[in-house]
Coordinates of C-alpha atoms in Angstrom, one line a residue:
Chain A
M1 CA 2.8 -8.0 13.5
K2 CA 6.3 -9.8 12.4
E3 CA 9.5 -8.2 13.9
H4 CA 11.5 -5.8 11.6
A5 CA 14.5 -8.3 11.4
T6 CA 12.1 -11.2 10.3
K7 CA 11.3 -9.4 7.5
A8 CA 14.1 -8.0 6.5
A9 CA 15.2 -11.7 6.4
A10 CA 13.1 -12.5 4.1
F11 CA 14.3 -9.2 2.0
I12 CA 17.7 -10.4 1.5
Q13 CA 16.8 -13.8 0.6
D14 CA 17.3 -12.5 -2.6
E15 CA 21.3 -11.7 -2.9
A16 CA 21.6 -9.9 -6.0
R17 CA 18.0 -7.9 -5.7
T18 CA 19.6 -6.8 -1.9
N19 CA 22.7 -5.6 -3.4
W20 CA 20.6 -3.8 -6.2
H21 CA 18.3 -1.6 -3.7
D22 CA 21.3 -1.0 -1.5
E23 CA 23.2 0.5 -4.5
S24 CA 20.0 2.9 -5.9
L25 CA 19.5 4.2 -2.2
W26 CA 23.7 4.8 -2.0
F27 CA 23.5 6.5 -5.3
V28 CA 21.1 8.8 -4.4
R29 CA 23.2 9.3 -1.3
S30 CA 25.8 10.4 -3.3
K31 CA 23.9 12.7 -5.2
R32 CA 23.3 14.5 -2.0
D33 CA 26.6 15.2 -1.0
K34 CA 27.7 16.1 -4.3
A35 CA 25.0 18.6 -4.1
A36 CA 25.4 19.7 -0.5
H37 CA 29.5 20.1 -1.0
G38 CA 28.3 22.3 -3.9
I39 CA 27.3 25.1 -1.3
P40 CA 30.1 26.4 1.0
E41 CA 27.4 27.5 3.8
W42 CA 25.5 24.1 3.9
E43 CA 26.0 23.6 7.7
Q44 CA 25.4 26.7 8.2
L45 CA 21.7 26.8 6.6
R46 CA 21.2 22.8 8.6
E47 CA 21.6 25.2 11.7
L48 CA 19.6 27.7 10.5
A49 CA 16.4 25.3 9.9
S50 CA 17.2 23.3 13.0
Q51 CA 16.9 26.9 14.9
I52 CA 14.3 28.1 12.8
K53 CA 12.1 24.8 13.4
D54 CA 13.1 25.1 17.4
H55 CA 11.4 28.3 17.4
T56 CA 8.6 27.3 15.6
L57 CA 7.7 24.4 17.8
S58 CA 7.9 26.9 20.7
H59 CA 5.0 28.7 19.6
L60 CA 3.5 26.5 17.3
D61 CA -0.4 27.3 18.6
E62 CA 0.2 30.6 17.7
Y63 CA 1.8 30.2 14.5
L64 CA -1.3 27.5 14.0
E65 CA -3.9 30.6 14.8
A66 CA -2.0 33.1 12.7
F67 CA -1.9 30.7 9.8
E68 CA -5.5 30.3 10.0
A69 CA -6.6 33.9 10.3
K70 CA -4.6 34.5 7.0
A71 CA -5.8 32.0 5.3
K72 CA -9.6 32.7 5.9
E73 CA -8.5 36.0 4.6
N74 CA -7.7 34.7 1.5
G75 CA -11.3 33.1 1.2
V76 CA -9.6 29.4 2.1
T77 CA -11.5 27.2 4.3
V78 CA -9.7 26.1 7.2
H79 CA -10.4 22.4 9.1
W80 CA -8.8 21.2 12.5
A81 CA -8.1 17.1 12.7
A82 CA -7.6 15.7 15.8
D83 CA -6.6 12.2 14.6
A84 CA -6.8 10.3 11.6
A85 CA -10.6 9.3 11.5
E86 CA -11.4 13.0 11.8
H87 CA -9.5 13.8 9.0
N88 CA -10.8 11.4 6.9
R89 CA -14.4 12.3 7.5
I90 CA -13.5 15.9 7.0
V91 CA -12.3 15.5 3.7
H92 CA -15.1 13.2 2.6
S93 CA -17.5 16.0 3.8
I94 CA -15.8 18.3 1.7
L95 CA -16.0 16.0 -1.4
Q96 CA -19.3 15.3 -0.8
E97 CA -20.6 19.1 -0.4
H98 CA -19.0 19.6 -4.0
N99 CA -20.5 16.7 -5.5
A100 CA -16.9 15.4 -6.1
R101 CA -16.1 11.6 -6.6
R102 CA -13.5 11.5 -8.5
I103 CA -10.4 12.3 -6.8
V104 CA -6.7 13.1 -8.1
K105 CA -4.1 13.0 -5.4
S106 CA -0.3 13.7 -5.3
K107 CA 1.7 12.1 -3.0
S108 CA 1.3 13.1 0.4
M109 CA 2.5 10.8 3.7
L110 CA 0.1 12.4 5.8
T111 CA -3.0 10.6 4.1
E112 CA -1.1 7.5 3.6
E113 CA -0.2 7.7 7.3
C114 CA -4.4 8.4 7.9
G115 CA -5.4 5.3 5.8
L116 CA -7.4 8.3 3.5
N117 CA -7.5 6.4 0.1
E118 CA -9.2 3.2 1.7
Y119 CA -11.4 5.1 3.4
L120 CA -12.4 7.3 0.4
E121 CA -13.2 4.0 -1.4
E122 CA -15.2 2.5 1.0
Q123 CA -17.7 5.3 0.4
D124 CA -17.3 4.7 -3.1
M125 CA -15.2 7.6 -4.5
E126 CA -12.4 7.1 -7.1
V127 CA -9.1 8.3 -5.9
I128 CA -6.2 8.2 -7.9
D129 CA -2.8 8.7 -7.0
T130 CA -0.7 10.8 -9.4
D131 CA 3.0 10.9 -8.7
L132 CA 4.2 8.0 -11.0
G133 CA 6.0 6.4 -8.0
E134 CA 2.6 6.5 -6.0
R135 CA 0.7 5.2 -9.1
I136 CA 2.8 2.2 -9.8
I137 CA 2.4 0.8 -6.1
Q138 CA -1.2 1.7 -6.1
L139 CA -1.7 -0.1 -9.1
K140 CA 0.1 -3.0 -7.4
E141 CA -1.7 -2.5 -4.1
E142 CA 1.3 -2.2 -2.1
P143 CA 2.5 0.3 0.6
P144 CA 5.1 2.6 -0.4
S145 CA 8.8 1.6 0.6
H146 CA 10.3 4.9 0.7
I147 CA 9.0 8.9 1.1
V148 CA 10.7 10.3 -1.6
M149 CA 11.2 7.1 -4.0
P150 CA 7.9 5.3 -3.2
A151 CA 8.6 2.5 -6.0
I152 CA 12.3 2.0 -5.5
H153 CA 12.4 -1.5 -4.3
L154 CA 10.4 -2.8 -7.9
K155 CA 12.4 -3.4 -11.0
K156 CA 11.6 -2.2 -14.3
E157 CA 10.6 -5.4 -15.3
E158 CA 8.1 -5.8 -12.9
V159 CA 6.7 -1.9 -13.5
G160 CA 6.5 -3.1 -17.2
E161 CA 4.7 -6.7 -16.4
L162 CA 2.4 -5.0 -14.0
F163 CA 1.4 -1.8 -16.6
H164 CA 1.0 -4.3 -19.4
Q165 CA -1.8 -6.0 -17.2
K166 CA -3.5 -2.6 -16.0
L167 CA -2.4 0.2 -18.8
Q168 CA -2.5 -2.7 -21.5
T169 CA 1.3 -1.8 -22.6
K170 CA 3.5 -4.6 -24.6
K171 CA 3.9 -7.7 -23.1
G172 CA 7.5 -7.5 -21.8
A173 CA 8.1 -3.4 -22.4
T174 CA 10.8 -2.0 -19.7
D175 CA 12.2 0.7 -20.7
P176 CA 11.3 3.4 -18.4
Q177 CA 10.8 6.1 -21.0
Y178 CA 8.2 4.1 -22.7
L179 CA 6.6 2.7 -19.2
T180 CA 6.5 6.9 -18.1
E181 CA 4.9 7.7 -21.3
A182 CA 2.2 5.3 -20.9
A183 CA 1.2 6.2 -17.7
R184 CA 1.7 10.1 -18.9
Q185 CA -1.4 9.3 -21.3
H186 CA -3.3 7.6 -18.9
L187 CA -2.9 10.7 -15.9
R188 CA -3.6 12.8 -18.1
Q189 CA -7.1 11.4 -18.7
S190 CA -7.6 11.2 -15.0
F191 CA -6.1 14.9 -14.6
L192 CA -8.7 16.2 -17.2
Q193 CA -12.2 14.4 -15.2
A194 CA -11.1 15.2 -11.8
D195 CA -14.0 16.7 -9.8
A196 CA -11.3 17.0 -7.2
A197 CA -7.5 17.4 -6.1
I198 CA -5.8 16.6 -2.7
T199 CA -2.1 17.3 -1.8
G200 CA 0.5 17.3 0.8
V201 CA 2.2 19.9 2.2
N202 CA 5.7 20.7 2.4
F203 CA 5.7 23.9 3.8
A204 CA 2.9 26.0 5.3
I205 CA 3.5 29.9 6.0
A206 CA 2.0 31.6 9.0
E207 CA 2.5 35.2 7.6
T208 CA 0.5 34.5 4.3
G209 CA -1.3 31.8 5.1
G210 CA -0.3 29.7 2.1
V211 CA 0.9 26.5 1.3
V212 CA 3.7 24.9 -1.0
V213 CA 3.7 21.9 -2.6
C214 CA 6.9 20.7 -3.8
T215 CA 7.0 18.1 -6.7
N216 CA 9.5 16.9 -9.8
E217 CA 6.6 15.9 -12.1
G218 CA 4.0 18.7 -11.9
N219 CA 1.7 16.1 -11.0
A220 CA 0.2 18.1 -7.8
D221 CA 0.0 21.3 -10.1
M222 CA -1.8 19.4 -12.6
G223 CA -4.4 18.4 -10.2
T224 CA -5.2 21.4 -8.3
H225 CA -5.2 23.7 -11.4
L226 CA -8.0 21.4 -13.5
A227 CA -10.3 20.7 -10.7
P228 CA -12.5 22.8 -9.5
L229 CA -12.2 21.7 -5.7
Q230 CA -8.5 22.0 -4.3
I231 CA -8.1 20.2 -0.2
H232 CA -4.6 20.5 1.2
C233 CA -3.8 18.0 4.0
M234 CA -0.6 19.4 6.2
G235 CA 0.4 17.9 9.8
I236 CA 0.5 20.9 12.3
E237 CA 4.3 20.5 12.1
K238 CA 4.8 21.8 8.7
I239 CA 4.0 25.7 9.6
L240 CA 7.3 28.3 9.0
P241 CA 6.8 31.8 10.4
K242 CA 7.8 33.4 7.1
A243 CA 8.5 33.1 3.9
E244 CA 12.1 34.1 4.0
H245 CA 12.0 31.1 5.8
L246 CA 11.5 29.0 2.6
G247 CA 15.0 30.2 1.4
V248 CA 16.6 28.0 3.8
F249 CA 14.2 25.1 3.5
T250 CA 13.6 25.0 -0.2
R251 CA 18.0 25.0 -0.7
L252 CA 18.2 22.2 1.7
L253 CA 14.9 20.0 0.9
A254 CA 15.7 18.7 -2.7
R255 CA 19.6 18.5 -2.5
S256 CA 18.8 16.5 0.5
A257 CA 16.5 14.4 -1.3
T258 CA 17.6 13.7 -4.5
G259 CA 20.4 15.9 -5.0
Q260 CA 18.8 18.1 -7.2
P261 CA 19.6 22.2 -6.7
S262 CA 15.8 22.5 -6.7
T263 CA 12.3 20.0 -7.0
I264 CA 11.6 21.4 -10.2
F265 CA 8.0 22.8 -9.1
T266 CA 8.0 24.6 -6.0
S267 CA 4.0 26.1 -5.8
H268 CA 3.0 28.2 -3.2
H269 CA -1.0 28.6 -3.1
H270 CA -2.4 31.0 -1.3
K271 CA -6.2 31.4 -2.9
A272 CA -8.3 29.2 -4.9
K273 CA -8.5 29.9 -9.1
E274 CA -10.9 31.9 -10.3
G275 CA -14.3 29.8 -9.9
G276 CA -12.9 26.7 -7.5
A277 CA -12.4 26.1 -4.0
M278 CA -9.3 25.8 -1.7
H279 CA -9.4 23.7 1.9
I280 CA -6.7 23.4 4.4
V281 CA -7.0 20.7 6.6
I282 CA -4.8 20.8 9.7
V283 CA -3.7 17.2 11.5
D284 CA -2.7 16.4 14.7
N285 CA -2.6 12.9 14.4
G286 CA -0.5 11.9 17.8
R287 CA 1.9 14.9 17.1
T288 CA 0.9 17.2 20.3
T289 CA 1.7 14.3 22.2
Q290 CA 5.2 13.8 20.4
L291 CA 6.1 17.4 21.0
G292 CA 5.3 16.8 25.0
R293 CA 8.1 14.8 24.8
P294 CA 11.2 16.6 25.3
D295 CA 13.4 13.5 24.4
F296 CA 11.7 12.8 21.2
R297 CA 10.3 16.1 19.9
N298 CA 12.9 17.2 17.8
S299 CA 11.3 14.4 15.3
L300 CA 8.7 17.1 14.9
K301 CA 11.3 19.3 13.1
C302 CA 11.6 16.3 9.9
I303 CA 11.0 17.8 6.5
R304 CA 10.3 14.2 4.9
C305 CA 13.5 14.2 2.6
G306 CA 14.0 10.6 3.0
A307 CA 18.2 11.4 3.3
C308 CA 18.3 9.4 6.3
M309 CA 17.0 6.5 4.4
N310 CA 19.1 6.8 1.8
T311 CA 22.3 6.7 4.0
C312 CA 21.0 4.0 6.6
P313 CA 23.0 0.8 5.9
I314 CA 20.1 -1.5 7.7
Y315 CA 17.3 0.2 5.7
R316 CA 19.3 0.2 2.4
R317 CA 19.5 -3.7 2.8
S318 CA 16.1 -4.5 4.2
G319 CA 13.9 -2.5 2.4
G320 CA 11.4 -0.1 3.2
H321 CA 8.6 -2.6 3.5
S322 CA 10.3 -4.6 6.4
Y323 CA 9.6 -1.4 8.5
D324 CA 5.7 -1.8 8.5
S325 CA 5.1 1.8 9.1
T326 CA 4.1 5.0 6.6
V327 CA 7.5 6.6 7.3
P328 CA 10.1 4.0 7.6
G329 CA 13.8 3.8 7.7
P330 CA 15.6 5.6 10.8
I331 CA 13.3 8.7 11.2
G332 CA 10.1 6.0 11.1
S333 CA 11.7 3.9 13.5
I334 CA 11.6 7.3 16.0
L335 CA 8.0 8.5 14.9
T336 CA 6.1 5.3 14.9
P337 CA 7.3 4.2 18.7
G338 CA 5.8 7.5 19.7
I339 CA 2.8 6.4 18.0
D340 CA 2.3 2.6 19.1
L341 CA 5.0 1.4 21.2
K342 CA 3.9 -2.3 21.4
K343 CA 3.6 -2.3 17.8
Y344 CA 6.8 -0.6 16.7
S345 CA 9.0 -2.1 19.4
G346 CA 11.2 -3.6 17.3
L347 CA 12.0 -0.8 15.2
P348 CA 14.6 1.4 17.7
F349 CA 16.6 -1.9 17.2
A350 CA 16.4 -2.1 13.3
S351 CA 19.4 0.1 13.3
T352 CA 23.6 0.0 14.1
L353 CA 23.4 3.6 15.9
C354 CA 26.3 4.3 13.9
G355 CA 24.7 8.2 13.2
S356 CA 24.9 8.6 9.1
C357 CA 21.4 9.3 9.7
S358 CA 21.5 12.5 11.8
D359 CA 25.0 13.3 10.2
V360 CA 22.7 13.8 6.4
C361 CA 19.5 15.1 8.5
P362 CA 19.1 18.5 6.8
V363 CA 17.4 19.7 10.3
K364 CA 20.0 18.1 12.4
I365 CA 17.6 15.6 14.1
D366 CA 19.6 13.9 17.1
I367 CA 18.0 10.2 15.1
H368 CA 20.5 7.5 16.6
E369 CA 20.4 9.4 19.7
Q370 CA 16.6 9.3 20.1
L371 CA 16.6 5.5 19.0
Y372 CA 18.9 4.7 21.9
K373 CA 16.5 6.7 24.3
W374 CA 13.1 4.6 22.8
R375 CA 15.5 1.4 23.5
Q376 CA 15.6 2.4 26.9
I377 CA 11.5 3.0 27.3
I378 CA 10.9 0.1 25.3
A379 CA 13.0 -2.4 27.7
E380 CA 11.4 -0.2 30.6
E381 CA 8.1 -0.9 29.8
G382 CA 8.2 -5.0 28.9
H383 CA 8.2 -4.5 25.2
L384 CA 11.4 -6.6 24.4
P385 CA 11.2 -9.5 22.5
T386 CA 11.8 -12.7 25.3
A387 CA 15.0 -14.3 23.5
K388 CA 16.5 -10.4 24.0
K389 CA 15.1 -9.6 27.7
Q390 CA 16.3 -12.8 28.9
S391 CA 20.0 -12.5 27.4
M392 CA 19.9 -9.2 28.7
V393 CA 18.9 -10.3 32.2
M394 CA 21.7 -12.4 32.3
A395 CA 24.3 -10.4 30.5
G396 CA 23.5 -7.9 33.8
K397 CA 24.3 -10.4 36.3
V398 CA 27.2 -11.7 34.9
L399 CA 28.4 -7.9 34.0
S400 CA 28.0 -7.2 38.0
R401 CA 29.6 -9.9 39.3
P402 CA 33.4 -10.4 38.9
G403 CA 33.6 -14.2 39.4
W404 CA 30.8 -15.0 37.2
Y405 CA 32.6 -12.4 34.5
K406 CA 35.8 -14.4 34.8
M407 CA 34.3 -17.7 34.9
A408 CA 32.0 -16.4 31.4
G409 CA 35.2 -15.3 29.6
K410 CA 37.1 -18.3 30.6
S411 CA 34.5 -20.6 29.4
A412 CA 33.9 -18.8 26.1
R413 CA 37.7 -19.0 25.4
W414 CA 37.5 -22.8 25.6
V415 CA 34.3 -23.2 23.7
T416 CA 35.3 -21.1 20.8
R417 CA 38.5 -22.8 20.8
W418 CA 37.8 -26.7 21.1
L419 CA 34.0 -27.1 20.1
P420 CA 33.6 -28.4 16.6
R421 CA 32.3 -26.0 14.4
P422 CA 28.5 -27.0 14.1
L423 CA 28.1 -26.9 18.1
I424 CA 29.2 -23.4 18.0
Y425 CA 27.5 -22.0 14.6
N426 CA 24.0 -23.2 16.0
P427 CA 20.6 -22.0 15.5
L428 CA 20.4 -20.3 19.0
N429 CA 23.6 -18.1 18.3
T430 CA 22.2 -15.6 15.9
W431 CA 25.7 -13.8 16.2
G432 CA 26.9 -16.4 14.2
K433 CA 24.2 -16.6 11.7
A434 CA 26.5 -14.2 8.9
R435 CA 29.6 -13.6 11.0
E436 CA 32.4 -15.9 11.6
L437 CA 33.3 -15.1 15.6
P438 CA 36.3 -13.6 16.3
E439 CA 40.0 -15.5 17.6
A440 CA 39.9 -16.0 20.7
P441 CA 42.9 -15.1 22.5
K442 CA 44.9 -17.6 25.2
E443 CA 44.2 -15.6 28.1
S444 CA 41.9 -12.5 29.6
F445 CA 43.5 -9.1 29.9
Q446 CA 43.0 -9.7 33.5
E447 CA 45.6 -12.8 32.7
W448 CA 48.2 -10.9 30.7
Y449 CA 48.1 -7.9 33.1
R450 CA 49.0 -10.1 35.9
K451 CA 51.5 -11.7 34.3
N452 CA 53.3 -8.7 32.6
R453 CA 52.5 -6.2 34.7
S454 CA 51.3 -6.6 37.8
A455 CA 55.2 -7.2 39.3
S456 CA 56.7 -4.4 38.0
Chain B
M1 CA -14.0 21.5 19.0
S2 CA -10.7 19.9 17.8
K3 CA -9.5 23.5 17.0
A4 CA -9.3 24.3 20.6
H5 CA -8.4 21.0 21.7
I6 CA -5.4 20.5 19.0
L7 CA -4.2 24.2 20.9
K8 CA -4.5 23.5 24.8
A9 CA -2.4 20.3 23.9
I10 CA 0.3 22.4 22.2
Q11 CA 0.4 24.8 24.7
A12 CA 0.8 21.9 27.5
A13 CA 3.4 20.1 25.5
K14 CA 5.4 23.1 23.9
P15 CA 9.1 23.6 24.9
V16 CA 10.3 27.1 26.5
P17 CA 10.5 29.7 23.6
C18 CA 13.2 29.1 21.4
P19 CA 14.5 32.4 19.6
L20 CA 14.4 33.2 15.9
P21 CA 17.5 33.1 14.0
V22 CA 17.9 35.9 11.4
V23 CA 18.7 34.4 8.1
P24 CA 21.6 36.0 6.3
V25 CA 21.4 36.6 2.3
F26 CA 24.7 34.4 1.9
E27 CA 25.9 36.8 -0.5
A28 CA 28.5 35.2 -2.6
E29 CA 31.4 36.8 -4.3
T30 CA 30.4 36.3 -7.7
P31 CA 27.6 38.3 -9.5
P32 CA 24.6 36.1 -10.5
T33 CA 25.6 36.0 -13.8
R34 CA 23.6 35.1 -17.1
E35 CA 26.5 32.0 -17.4
I36 CA 26.2 30.5 -14.0
F37 CA 22.3 30.9 -14.4
G38 CA 22.8 29.5 -17.4
S39 CA 25.1 26.5 -16.8
V40 CA 22.8 25.4 -13.4
A41 CA 19.8 25.4 -15.6
A42 CA 20.8 23.5 -18.2
Q43 CA 22.1 20.5 -15.8
S44 CA 18.4 20.4 -14.8
G45 CA 17.3 20.1 -18.6
S46 CA 16.7 23.7 -19.4
R47 CA 17.6 24.9 -22.5
V48 CA 18.4 28.7 -21.7
V49 CA 18.6 31.2 -25.0
R50 CA 19.0 35.1 -25.6
A51 CA 16.5 36.5 -27.7
E52 CA 18.3 38.9 -29.5
D53 CA 20.6 35.6 -31.1
F54 CA 17.6 35.1 -33.0
V55 CA 16.3 38.6 -34.2
G56 CA 13.5 38.5 -31.4
L57 CA 11.4 36.6 -29.7
A58 CA 9.0 35.1 -31.9
T59 CA 11.3 34.0 -34.1
A60 CA 13.4 32.1 -31.4
V61 CA 10.1 30.2 -30.2
R62 CA 9.2 29.3 -33.8
T63 CA 12.7 28.6 -34.8
I64 CA 13.3 26.1 -31.3
Y65 CA 10.2 24.8 -31.8
P66 CA 9.5 24.5 -35.8
K67 CA 7.1 21.4 -36.0
D68 CA 4.8 22.2 -32.7
I69 CA 2.0 24.3 -34.2
S70 CA -0.5 25.7 -31.6
I71 CA 1.0 28.2 -29.3
A72 CA -0.7 29.4 -26.4
T73 CA 0.4 32.7 -24.9
P74 CA -0.5 36.4 -23.1
L75 CA 2.4 37.9 -24.3
R76 CA 1.5 40.7 -27.9
A77 CA 4.6 40.0 -29.3
I78 CA 3.7 36.8 -30.5
Q79 CA 0.4 35.4 -32.0
S80 CA -1.4 33.0 -29.9
D81 CA -3.7 30.2 -31.5
I82 CA -6.0 30.2 -28.3
D83 CA -7.6 32.8 -26.9
L84 CA -6.2 32.8 -23.2
Q85 CA -9.0 35.0 -22.0
Q86 CA -12.0 32.9 -23.7
A87 CA -10.9 29.1 -23.3
S88 CA -11.3 26.8 -20.0
P89 CA -8.5 25.2 -18.3
A90 CA -9.3 22.2 -19.9
D91 CA -9.2 23.4 -23.6
L92 CA -5.3 24.3 -23.1
N93 CA -4.8 20.3 -23.2
G94 CA -3.8 20.4 -26.9
V95 CA -1.4 23.1 -26.4
D96 CA 1.9 22.8 -28.1
V97 CA 4.2 25.3 -26.6
A98 CA 3.1 27.8 -23.7
V99 CA 4.9 31.2 -23.6
I100 CA 4.8 32.6 -20.8
P101 CA 6.8 36.1 -19.2
A102 CA 8.7 35.4 -16.0
Q103 CA 9.6 37.8 -13.0
L104 CA 12.6 36.1 -12.0
G105 CA 15.5 33.3 -12.3
V106 CA 17.8 32.1 -9.7
A107 CA 21.3 31.4 -10.6
E108 CA 22.4 29.1 -7.8
N109 CA 19.5 26.5 -9.1
G110 CA 18.0 27.7 -12.6
A111 CA 14.0 28.4 -11.0
V112 CA 12.2 31.0 -12.5
W113 CA 9.2 32.7 -10.7
V114 CA 6.0 32.4 -12.7
T115 CA 2.8 33.6 -11.1
E116 CA -0.8 33.3 -11.8
A117 CA -0.8 36.6 -13.7
D118 CA 1.4 35.9 -16.0
C119 CA 0.1 32.6 -17.1
V120 CA -3.5 33.6 -17.5
H121 CA -4.7 29.9 -16.3
R122 CA -2.6 28.8 -13.6
V123 CA -2.5 25.3 -15.3
L124 CA -0.7 26.3 -18.3
P125 CA 2.5 26.1 -17.6
F126 CA 1.9 22.9 -16.9
I127 CA -0.7 21.5 -19.2
A128 CA 1.4 22.6 -22.0
Q129 CA 3.3 19.8 -23.9
H130 CA 6.4 22.6 -24.0
L131 CA 7.4 25.3 -21.8
V132 CA 9.0 28.7 -23.4
L133 CA 9.6 31.1 -19.9
V134 CA 10.9 34.9 -20.8
L135 CA 13.0 36.3 -18.7
P136 CA 14.3 39.9 -18.6
E137 CA 18.2 39.0 -18.4
D138 CA 18.8 41.3 -15.2
R139 CA 16.1 39.7 -13.2
I140 CA 18.7 37.3 -12.2
V141 CA 19.4 36.9 -8.9
R142 CA 22.1 35.0 -6.8
N143 CA 20.0 32.3 -4.6
M144 CA 17.1 31.7 -2.7
H145 CA 17.3 34.4 -0.1
E146 CA 17.3 37.0 -2.4
A147 CA 14.6 35.5 -4.4
Y148 CA 12.1 35.3 -1.6
A149 CA 13.4 39.0 -0.3
Q150 CA 12.6 40.1 -3.9
I151 CA 8.9 38.3 -4.8
K152 CA 6.3 38.6 -2.5
I153 CA 4.5 34.8 -2.4
D154 CA 1.3 36.0 -2.0
D155 CA 1.0 39.1 -4.9
T156 CA -1.3 36.6 -6.3
G157 CA -3.6 33.6 -5.5
F158 CA -0.8 31.3 -7.3
G159 CA 3.1 31.7 -7.6
V160 CA 5.5 28.7 -8.5
F161 CA 9.2 28.1 -9.1
I162 CA 10.0 26.2 -12.3
A163 CA 13.3 24.5 -12.4
G164 CA 13.7 22.7 -15.3
P165 CA 10.9 20.4 -17.3
S166 CA 8.9 18.2 -15.7
K167 CA 10.5 15.0 -14.4
T168 CA 10.6 11.4 -12.9
A169 CA 13.1 9.0 -11.6
D170 CA 10.5 6.5 -9.9
I171 CA 11.2 3.8 -12.5
E172 CA 15.0 2.2 -11.4
Q173 CA 16.0 5.7 -10.7
S174 CA 16.0 6.1 -14.6
L175 CA 15.7 9.8 -15.4
V176 CA 12.6 10.3 -17.9
I177 CA 12.0 14.0 -18.9
G178 CA 8.5 14.4 -19.5
A179 CA 6.5 13.4 -16.4
Q180 CA 3.1 14.6 -15.9
G181 CA 4.4 18.6 -17.3
A182 CA 5.9 20.1 -19.8
R183 CA 8.2 17.8 -21.8
S184 CA 11.0 20.7 -22.4
L185 CA 11.8 24.2 -20.7
T186 CA 13.4 26.6 -22.8
I187 CA 14.3 30.0 -20.8
I188 CA 14.4 33.0 -23.2
L189 CA 16.5 35.6 -21.9
I190 CA 15.4 39.3 -23.1

């Protein structure tokens, strides 16, 4: 796998586009601030959300069992999947039982994580993603680059060209209104013809056995209410104890995600429609392992609002694809090393540790602290890239030997002052790639101190 | 059996019990007025009107949607062009305007609670080109805490908070009203 830095370097080749991407996301972050500042009890809500999640995680087994019992009472079939492969097999077998071949799906990071689309397509099934952003990237055969705005990396000209090829829109048309209307017409046919609808889950309520799905487009509802079969796939961490807790989380989710006071549709599913069938698949896929890591279990509180991405100076300037993981950005960088430490060993370094992610997180995940802790583990387990490893070993030696340290300082001061530019800003000096080194002082602090203070 | 396996793994991994906090209602000083509800809902693209300004509900709907001819509604006060009891969900695809009674409005976000029992068909508020929700004026609460205290989410098999017309900003963050669901939302207060 290519390092994040390598992919980010490719992304920033186009400076105008990088700036555009940066500004688009900062715009969303600004809307979030405005919405959050409109709620006097905002900080209290974050604290409550964090505590409710702490409580729920500490009783997760009990709540999942209560949820299942209640859902069964409601006539819903509940399945449990240990990993992605089992999840895909279960979904496939439910579809087979109902002779379903045409499937409409609404946005679900979990099914993305499990690779459900590819799996079902291999079984000769048709899967149509119905969120506009998801449909765009599905047609473009790309993964999402953001968990809330999957096509945020694309320009309207690119969407226009794509729709011209795939949906026969007018050549050169780029008006978002026109393109959205074309997608609406196209997707409406898919909804009407679908045999089954699959959705993700924002919240699952232990007390009532129901699931809550939030969208702005209404695509999840068009799918579930038209198709005879509805399947909801959820990670084990989506549970909330009671309906009253939805009050806290619905107030936080949309404001954090897009700055809206509420998602347009907050749908509560408890029973199948008349003549229909409803299934829920509960998935572990590495989450219990993360729960067992005291330093990192907090990451399971995530409600997938994407606020940490919108605020992150690295994400904004490197694009979601540079992370090469289903969930990119700061939260992705603390979730993915827990799944595959070697593959994702670069991600915890894709951060300045500025802490902005933790500041905006609606459930108060200590994201930047976890990034730092993953770095320690990655170094201990020997997954640092060679250059970084060797420079760290060298730095360790220098910093633990006062004589070496003084010498290093002296030579650095001499080098930056007297060596010609091309020799300093050489390809080995990665720090000098896009930065000017500071002007070196004539003497070290120690030398200055000896001269000016030690006599007195 | 994966269920037993997952539950066992959770028991081995879960932290020591943490207490469940009590959620306050966060009562604002201002009452949950029609004005606040109306202005917040308008920001999300909804239109809020009062039935009495139109001499009744049916006139209001016909005045606001004069060109849209086919109306589907379970309300007796308005003539429905489609027999909801007889129709299949897919039959509703041609509906121009759905008029549906709503149970509760929320001032802080302009959301309106609608249940399956109100819609007859769950898909009706989504599949119609335009949506009209009829809300009793005295059923507006301050915030989502009050809302969840007053409704029972599992009273029916399906219930939804609707906070505006269907929308998307998935192409370059440009707001487009009318993604997959209704292209407009009118809330008529009675």
